[in-house]
Amino acid sequence: MASRAVRLKPESPGQSPWKPTEERARQREIKREAVILAAARAFRQRGYHNTSVDDLAALLNVTKPTIYHYLQNKEEILFECFRTGLDQIMSAFDEIRGSDQPALDRLSAVVRKYTQAITSEFGWCMVRAEDQDLSPVMSRRINALKSQIDKGIRGLIKDGIADGSISPCDPKITAFALAGAMNWIAHWHRTDAELTPDQIADRFLSTFVSGLRPR
Amino acid sequence: MASRAVRLKPESPGQSPWKPTEERARQREIKREAVILAAARAFRQRGYHNTSVDDLAALLNVTKPTIYHYLQNKEEILFECFRTGLDQIMSAFDEIRGSDQPALDRLSAVVRKYTQAITSEFGWCMVRAEDQDLSPVMSRRINALKSQIDKGIRGLIKDGIADGSISPCDPKITAFALAGAMNWIAHWHRTDAELTPDQIADRFLSTFVSGLRPR
DNA sequence: TAAGTTGTATACTGGATAGTATACAGGGGC
DNA sequence: GCCCCTGTATACTATCCAGTATACAACTTA
C-alpha cells in the first residue's frame, strides 16, 4: 500500500548532457497530467460516456490527436483517473504506518485522509466510474487497488478489536459500512458545500465511534 | 412517500363488456415490466452504456421494434429502472407509518427494508446509474424521489433525537452516512453471497447503533 | 543551416447503435 | 368473411465518436 507516485527526480542542473531531454520529459508529464485532470473533472460532471475525447480536447484548447499523443486511448484516460484517485486514498495509510497509537485512533486518521481524497477532483472516478468500461486487464488492476484499501480498513478494525479500542464486530461488514459512507460522499458533495472535508470526517467519526444510541 | 404502484384493479370478471381489452392491457403491462426487469439485470451486469437496445431485445427473444412498442426510448427504460428501485425503498417507510415505537426502532425497520431493496435486481439502478443519462425533466423527477427518501431518514433521526432514542447528532450528515453505507451494498453484494440481506442489515445496525468504541 | 525529434492540426475511416418506415400476421367484433 | 387493432419483424437511416493517416511546424543538436 505504498504511495505509487514515481516521479522523475530533478537531477542537479547544468551537468547532465541530457538535461534538455529531461526537461522535455517533465513538460510532457505535466501535459499528460493536465489531460487526466481535465478528464476527471469532465467525467464527474457529465459522466464517462457522455464525454467524448473531442470534448476533452476542446476543454484543453487542443484537438483530438494531441490527446492521443499523451494517452493511448480513452480507456487509458479513465484508468489513470481511477488510479490517481485510488492512490490518494492509499496514501491515507502511509502516515499511520509505524504508529503505535490505538487502532481506533489510526482508523480515525485514515478516515480523515480518505474523506479528503474522496472530495477531491478524482473522487468521482474512484467511486462512480464503472469497471465495465475498462478491459479485463485494467479492471483487474483497479480491483487489486480497491482490495488493498479494503484490506487496510479491515486490518485496522481487526487490530482495534485486538487492542481493545474497538468493540468486537464483523470486520468485513463494518469496513464495508465505513467505506460505503465515505465513498457515498462523492455522490452528494459539492465543492461549494458548507462543510469542509474535515468537518464531514469528524461528524462521520462521531457517528461511527459513539453510535446512535445514547450512552 | 406513498407507494406509487398504481395497478389496474381486476374488475369482477365476466361482467364488463371491456374485459378482453382489460386483459390485453394487463398482458401489455406484464410485458412492459419484463423489459424493465431484463434491462435492470443487464444494466447491473454490463452498465447502461454498454447495453444496447438490441442486446435487450435479444435477451427477451424479440427484436428492437418490439421494445420500442412498450417503451418510448432508451431513456425511459432507464427511468423506469430507477423508479422501480426507488419505489421499493420508498415502501420501506410505508410500514412504519403510524407506528408509535421509538424512532430508533422505526429507523431499524427502515434499514432492514432498505437493505432488501438495495440487494434486489434494481439495486444497481438506484445507486450506480447516472442522472446525466436522463433528460433534465426525468432527472428532476428522480432527484425528487431521492430527496424524499433522504428526508424520510433525516426525519427519523430528528424524531429519535427528540424522543431520546438517538443521541444528539447532525441529522443530515448522519443520514448521509447511513444511506451511503446501505447504498454501497449495491457495489459489493452478489446474490450468491454468504450473507442474506437481513444479516447484512443486522450487522449494519449493530455498528451504527452501538458504535465502534466499547461501552 | 541541415537532420532528426516532438508536438499539433486537418481531414478522414469504420463501426456501433438509437430510433424509424414499412410490412405483415393474428385475434376480436360486426 | 371483413375490418381494425395490436404486436412483431425486416430493413433502413442518421448520427456520433473512437481512433488514424498524413502533413506540417517548432525545437534540438550538431
Coordinates of C-alpha atoms (C1' of nucleotides) in Angstrom, one line a residue:
Chain A
M1 CA 0.0 0.0 0.0
A2 CA 2.9 2.3 -0.7
S3 CA 2.3 5.6 -2.4
R4 CA 2.9 4.8 -6.1
A5 CA 3.9 8.3 -7.3
V6 CA 7.1 7.5 -9.1
R7 CA 8.5 10.8 -10.3
L8 CA 11.4 11.9 -12.4
K9 CA 13.9 13.2 -9.9
P10 CA 15.2 16.6 -11.0
E11 CA 19.0 16.0 -11.3
S12 CA 21.5 18.6 -10.3
P13 CA 21.0 21.1 -13.0
G14 CA 23.6 22.2 -15.6
Q15 CA 25.5 19.0 -15.5
S16 CA 23.8 16.2 -17.4
P17 CA 24.2 16.4 -21.2
W18 CA 20.6 15.2 -21.2
K19 CA 19.1 18.0 -19.3
P20 CA 17.0 19.3 -22.2
T21 CA 15.6 15.9 -22.8
E22 CA 14.7 15.6 -19.2
E23 CA 13.1 18.9 -19.2
R24 CA 11.0 17.7 -22.2
A25 CA 10.0 14.6 -20.3
R26 CA 8.9 16.8 -17.5
Q27 CA 6.9 19.0 -19.7
R28 CA 5.3 16.0 -21.3
E29 CA 4.3 14.6 -17.9
I30 CA 2.8 17.9 -16.9
K31 CA 0.7 17.9 -20.0
R32 CA -0.3 14.3 -19.6
E33 CA -1.5 15.0 -16.1
A34 CA -3.4 18.1 -17.3
V35 CA -5.3 15.8 -19.6
I36 CA -6.1 13.4 -16.8
L37 CA -7.2 16.2 -14.5
A38 CA -9.5 17.7 -17.2
A39 CA -10.9 14.3 -17.8
A40 CA -11.6 13.7 -14.2
R41 CA -13.5 16.9 -14.0
A42 CA -15.4 16.3 -17.1
F43 CA -16.3 12.7 -16.2
R44 CA -17.5 13.9 -12.8
Q45 CA -19.7 16.5 -14.4
R46 CA -21.1 14.6 -17.4
G47 CA -20.1 11.0 -17.0
Y48 CA -17.6 9.0 -18.9
H49 CA -19.8 8.0 -21.8
N50 CA -21.2 11.5 -22.2
T51 CA -17.7 12.9 -22.6
S52 CA -16.1 12.5 -25.9
V53 CA -12.4 12.8 -26.5
D54 CA -13.2 15.7 -28.7
D55 CA -14.9 17.3 -25.7
L56 CA -11.8 16.8 -23.6
A57 CA -9.6 18.3 -26.3
A58 CA -11.8 21.3 -26.5
L59 CA -11.6 21.9 -22.8
L60 CA -7.8 22.0 -23.1
N61 CA -7.9 24.1 -26.3
V62 CA -6.3 21.4 -28.4
T63 CA -7.5 18.8 -30.8
K64 CA -8.1 15.1 -30.5
P65 CA -4.8 13.8 -31.9
T66 CA -3.0 15.8 -29.3
I67 CA -4.8 13.9 -26.6
Y68 CA -3.8 10.7 -28.3
H69 CA -0.2 11.8 -28.3
Y70 CA -0.2 11.6 -24.5
L71 CA -2.5 8.7 -23.8
Q72 CA -3.1 5.6 -25.9
N73 CA -6.9 5.6 -25.8
K74 CA -9.9 6.7 -23.9
E75 CA -9.7 3.7 -21.6
E76 CA -6.2 4.7 -20.5
I77 CA -7.6 8.1 -19.6
L78 CA -10.2 6.5 -17.4
F79 CA -7.7 4.1 -15.9
E80 CA -5.4 7.0 -15.0
C81 CA -8.3 8.8 -13.3
F82 CA -9.1 5.7 -11.4
R83 CA -5.5 5.2 -10.4
T84 CA -4.8 8.7 -9.4
G85 CA -7.9 8.8 -7.1
L86 CA -7.1 5.4 -5.6
D87 CA -3.5 6.4 -5.0
Q88 CA -4.7 9.4 -3.0
I89 CA -6.7 7.0 -0.7
M90 CA -3.8 4.6 -0.4
S91 CA -1.6 7.4 0.8
A92 CA -4.0 7.8 3.7
F93 CA -2.5 4.7 5.1
D94 CA 1.1 5.9 4.6
E95 CA 1.2 8.3 7.5
I96 CA -0.1 5.9 10.1
R97 CA 2.4 3.2 9.2
G98 CA 4.6 2.5 12.2
S99 CA 2.3 4.5 14.5
D100 CA 1.8 2.9 17.9
Q101 CA -1.5 4.6 18.7
P102 CA -4.5 2.5 19.4
A103 CA -6.0 1.2 16.2
L104 CA -9.2 3.3 16.6
D105 CA -7.1 6.4 16.5
R106 CA -5.2 5.2 13.5
L107 CA -8.5 4.4 11.8
S108 CA -9.7 7.9 12.6
A109 CA -6.7 9.4 10.9
V110 CA -7.3 7.3 7.8
V111 CA -11.0 8.3 7.7
R112 CA -9.9 12.0 7.7
K113 CA -7.5 11.5 4.8
Y114 CA -9.9 9.2 3.0
T115 CA -12.6 11.9 3.2
Q116 CA -10.2 14.5 1.8
A117 CA -9.4 12.2 -1.2
I118 CA -13.0 11.4 -1.9
T119 CA -13.9 15.1 -2.1
S120 CA -11.1 15.8 -4.5
E121 CA -11.4 16.1 -8.2
F122 CA -10.8 12.4 -8.6
G123 CA -13.5 11.3 -6.1
W124 CA -16.0 10.6 -8.8
C125 CA -13.7 8.3 -10.7
M126 CA -12.8 6.1 -7.7
V127 CA -16.4 5.7 -6.8
R128 CA -18.8 6.1 -9.7
A129 CA -16.8 5.1 -12.8
E130 CA -17.5 1.5 -13.8
D131 CA -15.1 -1.3 -14.1
Q132 CA -17.0 -2.5 -17.1
D133 CA -15.6 0.4 -19.1
L134 CA -12.2 -1.0 -18.6
S135 CA -10.7 -4.0 -20.3
P136 CA -10.4 -7.1 -18.1
V137 CA -6.7 -6.5 -17.6
M138 CA -7.1 -2.9 -16.4
S139 CA -10.1 -3.8 -14.4
R140 CA -8.2 -6.4 -12.5
R141 CA -5.5 -3.8 -11.7
I142 CA -8.1 -1.4 -10.3
N143 CA -9.8 -4.1 -8.3
A144 CA -6.4 -5.0 -6.8
L145 CA -6.0 -1.5 -5.6
K146 CA -9.5 -1.4 -4.2
S147 CA -8.9 -4.6 -2.5
Q148 CA -5.8 -3.3 -0.8
I149 CA -7.8 -0.4 0.5
D150 CA -10.4 -2.7 1.8
K151 CA -7.8 -4.9 3.5
G152 CA -6.3 -1.8 5.1
I153 CA -9.5 -0.8 6.7
R154 CA -10.4 -4.3 7.8
G155 CA -6.9 -4.7 9.2
L156 CA -7.3 -1.6 11.3
I157 CA -10.7 -2.8 12.6
K158 CA -9.2 -6.2 13.5
D159 CA -6.3 -4.5 15.2
G160 CA -8.7 -2.4 17.2
I161 CA -10.7 -5.4 18.3
A162 CA -7.4 -7.0 19.4
D163 CA -6.1 -4.0 21.3
G164 CA -9.5 -3.3 22.8
S165 CA -10.1 0.1 21.2
I166 CA -12.9 -1.2 19.1
S167 CA -15.7 -3.4 20.3
P168 CA -16.0 -6.9 18.8
C169 CA -17.8 -6.9 15.4
D170 CA -17.7 -8.4 11.9
P171 CA -14.6 -6.6 10.4
K172 CA -15.7 -7.2 6.8
I173 CA -19.2 -5.8 7.1
T174 CA -18.0 -2.9 9.4
A175 CA -15.4 -2.0 6.8
F176 CA -18.0 -2.0 4.1
A177 CA -20.3 0.2 6.1
L178 CA -17.5 2.7 6.8
A179 CA -16.1 2.7 3.2
G180 CA -19.7 3.0 1.9
A181 CA -20.4 6.0 4.0
M182 CA -17.3 7.7 2.8
N183 CA -17.5 6.7 -0.8
W184 CA -21.0 8.0 -0.9
I185 CA -19.7 11.5 -0.2
A186 CA -18.7 11.6 -3.9
H187 CA -22.4 11.5 -4.7
W188 CA -23.6 14.4 -2.7
H189 CA -20.5 16.6 -2.0
R190 CA -20.2 19.8 -4.0
T191 CA -17.0 21.9 -3.7
D192 CA -19.2 24.9 -2.7
A193 CA -20.6 22.9 0.2
E194 CA -21.0 24.4 3.6
L195 CA -18.9 21.7 5.3
T196 CA -15.2 21.2 4.8
P197 CA -13.9 17.6 4.3
D198 CA -12.5 17.6 7.8
Q199 CA -15.8 18.6 9.3
I200 CA -17.6 15.9 7.4
A201 CA -15.0 13.4 8.6
D202 CA -15.3 14.5 12.2
R203 CA -19.1 14.0 12.1
F204 CA -18.8 10.7 10.5
L205 CA -16.3 9.6 13.1
S206 CA -18.6 10.8 15.8
T207 CA -21.5 8.7 14.4
F208 CA -19.4 5.6 13.9
V209 CA -17.4 5.7 17.0
S210 CA -20.1 6.6 19.5
G211 CA -23.1 5.1 17.8
L212 CA -26.6 6.4 17.6
R213 CA -27.9 5.1 20.9
P214 CA -27.3 7.4 23.8
R215 CA -24.7 6.2 26.2
Chain B
M1 CA -43.8 9.0 0.3
A2 CA -46.7 6.7 -0.7
S3 CA -46.0 3.6 -2.6
R4 CA -46.7 4.6 -6.2
A5 CA -47.6 1.2 -7.6
V6 CA -50.8 2.2 -9.4
R7 CA -52.2 -1.0 -10.7
L8 CA -55.1 -1.9 -12.9
K9 CA -57.7 -3.3 -10.5
P10 CA -59.1 -6.6 -11.8
E11 CA -62.8 -5.9 -12.1
S12 CA -65.3 -8.5 -11.2
P13 CA -64.9 -11.0 -14.1
G14 CA -67.4 -11.8 -16.8
Q15 CA -69.4 -8.6 -16.5
S16 CA -67.7 -5.7 -18.2
P17 CA -68.0 -5.6 -21.9
W18 CA -64.4 -4.4 -21.9
K19 CA -62.9 -7.4 -20.2
P20 CA -60.9 -8.5 -23.3
T21 CA -59.5 -5.1 -23.6
E22 CA -58.6 -5.0 -20.0
E23 CA -56.9 -8.4 -20.3
R24 CA -54.9 -7.0 -23.1
A25 CA -53.8 -4.1 -21.1
R26 CA -52.7 -6.4 -18.4
Q27 CA -50.7 -8.5 -20.8
R28 CA -49.1 -5.4 -22.1
E29 CA -48.2 -4.3 -18.6
I30 CA -46.6 -7.7 -17.9
K31 CA -44.5 -7.5 -21.0
R32 CA -43.5 -3.9 -20.3
E33 CA -42.3 -4.9 -16.9
A34 CA -40.4 -7.9 -18.3
V35 CA -38.5 -5.4 -20.5
I36 CA -37.7 -3.3 -17.5
L37 CA -36.6 -6.2 -15.4
A38 CA -34.4 -7.5 -18.1
A39 CA -32.9 -4.1 -18.5
A40 CA -32.2 -3.7 -14.8
R41 CA -30.3 -7.0 -14.9
A42 CA -28.4 -6.2 -18.0
F43 CA -27.5 -2.7 -16.8
R44 CA -26.3 -4.1 -13.5
Q45 CA -24.1 -6.6 -15.3
R46 CA -22.7 -4.5 -18.1
G47 CA -23.7 -0.9 -17.4
Y48 CA -26.2 1.3 -19.1
H49 CA -24.0 2.4 -22.0
N50 CA -22.6 -1.0 -22.7
T51 CA -26.1 -2.4 -23.2
S52 CA -27.7 -1.7 -26.5
V53 CA -31.4 -1.9 -27.1
D54 CA -30.6 -4.7 -29.5
D55 CA -28.9 -6.6 -26.6
L56 CA -32.0 -6.1 -24.5
A57 CA -34.2 -7.4 -27.3
A58 CA -32.0 -10.4 -27.8
L59 CA -32.3 -11.2 -24.0
L60 CA -36.0 -11.3 -24.4
N61 CA -36.0 -13.2 -27.7
V62 CA -37.6 -10.3 -29.6
T63 CA -36.3 -7.6 -31.8
K64 CA -35.8 -3.9 -31.2
P65 CA -39.1 -2.5 -32.5
T66 CA -40.8 -4.7 -30.0
I67 CA -39.0 -3.0 -27.2
Y68 CA -40.0 0.4 -28.7
H69 CA -43.6 -0.8 -28.8
Y70 CA -43.6 -0.8 -25.0
L71 CA -41.2 2.0 -24.1
Q72 CA -40.6 5.2 -25.9
N73 CA -36.9 5.2 -25.9
K74 CA -33.8 4.0 -24.0
E75 CA -34.0 6.8 -21.5
E76 CA -37.5 5.7 -20.5
I77 CA -36.2 2.2 -19.9
L78 CA -33.5 3.6 -17.6
F79 CA -36.0 5.9 -15.9
E80 CA -38.3 3.0 -15.1
C81 CA -35.5 1.0 -13.7
F82 CA -34.6 4.0 -11.4
R83 CA -38.2 4.5 -10.4
T84 CA -38.9 0.9 -9.7
G85 CA -35.9 0.6 -7.4
L86 CA -36.6 3.9 -5.7
D87 CA -40.3 2.9 -5.1
Q88 CA -39.1 -0.2 -3.4
I89 CA -37.1 1.9 -1.0
M90 CA -40.0 4.3 -0.5
S91 CA -42.1 1.4 0.5
A92 CA -39.8 0.8 3.4
F93 CA -41.3 3.8 5.0
D94 CA -44.9 2.6 4.5
E95 CA -45.0 0.0 7.1
I96 CA -43.7 2.2 9.9
R97 CA -46.2 4.9 9.2
G98 CA -48.4 5.4 12.2
S99 CA -46.1 3.3 14.4
D100 CA -45.6 4.6 17.9
Q101 CA -42.3 2.8 18.6
P102 CA -39.3 4.9 19.5
A103 CA -37.8 6.4 16.4
L104 CA -34.6 4.3 16.6
D105 CA -36.8 1.2 16.3
R106 CA -38.6 2.6 13.3
L107 CA -35.3 3.6 11.7
S108 CA -34.1 0.0 12.2
A109 CA -37.1 -1.3 10.4
V110 CA -36.5 1.0 7.5
V111 CA -32.8 -0.1 7.4
R112 CA -33.9 -3.7 7.1
K113 CA -36.4 -3.0 4.3
Y114 CA -33.9 -0.6 2.6
T115 CA -31.2 -3.3 2.6
Q116 CA -33.6 -5.7 1.0
A117 CA -34.4 -3.2 -1.7
I118 CA -30.8 -2.4 -2.5
T119 CA -29.9 -6.1 -2.9
S120 CA -32.7 -6.6 -5.4
E121 CA -32.4 -6.6 -9.1
F122 CA -33.0 -2.9 -9.2
G123 CA -30.3 -2.0 -6.6
W124 CA -27.8 -1.1 -9.3
C125 CA -30.1 1.4 -11.0
M126 CA -30.9 3.3 -7.8
V127 CA -27.3 3.7 -6.9
R128 CA -25.0 3.4 -9.8
A129 CA -26.9 4.7 -12.8
E130 CA -26.2 8.3 -13.6
D131 CA -28.6 11.2 -13.6
Q132 CA -26.7 12.6 -16.5
D133 CA -28.1 9.8 -18.7
L134 CA -31.6 11.2 -18.2
S135 CA -33.0 14.4 -19.6
P136 CA -33.3 17.3 -17.2
V137 CA -37.0 16.6 -16.7
M138 CA -36.6 13.0 -15.9
S139 CA -33.6 13.7 -13.8
R140 CA -35.5 16.1 -11.7
R141 CA -38.2 13.5 -11.1
I142 CA -35.6 11.0 -9.9
N143 CA -34.0 13.5 -7.7
A144 CA -37.3 14.4 -6.1
L145 CA -37.7 10.7 -5.2
K146 CA -34.2 10.5 -3.8
S147 CA -34.8 13.6 -1.9
Q148 CA -37.9 12.2 -0.3
I149 CA -36.0 9.2 0.8
D150 CA -33.3 11.3 2.3
K151 CA -36.0 13.4 4.1
G152 CA -37.5 10.3 5.5
I153 CA -34.3 9.1 7.0
R154 CA -33.4 12.5 8.4
G155 CA -36.8 12.8 9.8
L156 CA -36.5 9.6 11.7
I157 CA -33.1 10.7 13.1
K158 CA -34.6 14.0 14.2
D159 CA -37.5 12.2 15.8
G160 CA -35.1 9.9 17.6
I161 CA -33.2 12.9 19.0
A162 CA -36.5 14.4 20.1
D163 CA -37.7 11.2 21.8
G164 CA -34.4 10.4 23.3
S165 CA -33.8 7.1 21.4
I166 CA -30.9 8.6 19.4
S167 CA -28.2 10.7 20.8
P168 CA -27.8 14.3 19.5
C169 CA -26.0 14.5 16.2
D170 CA -26.1 16.2 12.8
P171 CA -29.2 14.6 11.2
K172 CA -28.1 15.5 7.7
I173 CA -24.6 14.0 7.8
T174 CA -25.8 11.0 9.9
A175 CA -28.4 10.3 7.3
F176 CA -25.8 10.5 4.5
A177 CA -23.5 8.1 6.4
L178 CA -26.3 5.6 6.9
A179 CA -27.7 5.9 3.3
G180 CA -24.1 5.7 2.0
A181 CA -23.3 2.5 3.8
M182 CA -26.5 0.9 2.6
N183 CA -26.3 2.2 -1.0
W184 CA -22.8 0.9 -1.2
I185 CA -24.1 -2.6 -0.8
A186 CA -25.0 -2.5 -4.4
H187 CA -21.4 -2.3 -5.3
W188 CA -20.2 -5.4 -3.4
H189 CA -23.3 -7.6 -2.9
R190 CA -23.6 -10.6 -5.1
T191 CA -26.7 -12.8 -5.0
D192 CA -24.6 -15.8 -4.2
A193 CA -23.2 -14.1 -1.2
E194 CA -22.8 -15.8 2.1
L195 CA -24.9 -13.2 4.0
T196 CA -28.6 -12.6 3.5
P197 CA -29.9 -9.1 3.2
D198 CA -31.3 -9.3 6.7
Q199 CA -28.0 -10.5 8.2
I200 CA -26.2 -7.6 6.5
A201 CA -28.8 -5.1 7.9
D202 CA -28.5 -6.5 11.4
R203 CA -24.7 -6.1 11.4
F204 CA -25.0 -2.6 10.0
L205 CA -27.5 -1.7 12.7
S206 CA -25.2 -3.1 15.3
T207 CA -22.4 -0.9 14.0
F208 CA -24.4 2.2 13.7
V209 CA -26.5 1.8 16.9
S210 CA -23.8 0.8 19.3
G211 CA -20.7 2.4 17.7
L212 CA -17.2 1.1 17.4
R213 CA -15.9 2.2 20.8
P214 CA -16.5 -0.4 23.5
R215 CA -19.1 0.6 26.1
Chain C
dT1 C1' 21.8 25.5 -41.6
dA2 C1' 20.6 20.6 -42.2
dA3 C1' 18.7 16.4 -39.9
dG4 C1' 16.1 14.3 -36.6
dT5 C1' 12.6 14.5 -33.0
dT6 C1' 8.5 16.1 -30.8
dG7 C1' 4.1 18.2 -30.8
dT8 C1' 0.0 19.8 -33.1
dA9 C1' -3.6 20.1 -36.7
dT10 C1' -6.7 18.8 -40.7
dA11 C1' -9.3 15.5 -42.6
dC12 C1' -10.7 11.1 -42.8
dT13 C1' -12.5 5.9 -41.8
dG14 C1' -15.1 2.4 -39.7
dG15 C1' -18.2 0.7 -36.6
dA16 C1' -21.7 0.9 -33.3
dT17 C1' -26.3 1.9 -32.3
dA18 C1' -30.6 4.8 -31.3
dG19 C1' -34.5 5.2 -33.5
dT20 C1' -37.9 4.6 -37.7
dA21 C1' -40.6 3.4 -42.1
dT22 C1' -43.0 -0.2 -43.5
dA23 C1' -44.9 -4.7 -44.0
dC24 C1' -47.5 -8.3 -42.2
dA25 C1' -49.8 -11.7 -39.0
dG26 C1' -53.4 -12.9 -35.8
dG27 C1' -57.4 -12.3 -33.0
dG28 C1' -61.9 -9.9 -31.6
dG29 C1' -66.0 -7.7 -33.1
dC30 C1' -69.5 -6.8 -36.7
Chain D
dG1 C1' -66.0 -13.3 -44.1
dC2 C1' -64.3 -8.5 -43.5
dC3 C1' -62.1 -4.8 -40.7
dC4 C1' -59.4 -2.9 -37.3
dC5 C1' -56.3 -3.0 -33.6
dT6 C1' -52.2 -4.9 -31.6
dG7 C1' -47.9 -6.9 -31.7
dT8 C1' -43.9 -8.3 -34.2
dA9 C1' -40.3 -8.4 -37.7
dT10 C1' -37.2 -6.8 -41.7
dA11 C1' -34.5 -3.5 -43.3
dC12 C1' -33.2 1.0 -43.2
dT13 C1' -31.3 6.0 -41.8
dA14 C1' -28.6 9.1 -39.4
dT15 C1' -25.5 10.3 -36.1
dC16 C1' -22.0 10.1 -33.1
dC17 C1' -17.4 9.1 -32.0
dA18 C1' -13.0 6.4 -31.2
dG19 C1' -9.1 6.1 -33.4
dT20 C1' -5.8 7.1 -37.6
dA21 C1' -3.2 8.7 -41.9
dT22 C1' -0.8 12.4 -43.0
dA23 C1' 1.1 16.9 -43.2
dC24 C1' 3.5 20.4 -41.1
dA25 C1' 5.6 23.3 -37.5
dA26 C1' 8.9 24.1 -34.0
dC27 C1' 12.5 23.0 -31.4
dT28 C1' 17.3 20.3 -30.5
dT29 C1' 21.5 19.2 -31.7
dA30 C1' 25.4 19.4 -34.4

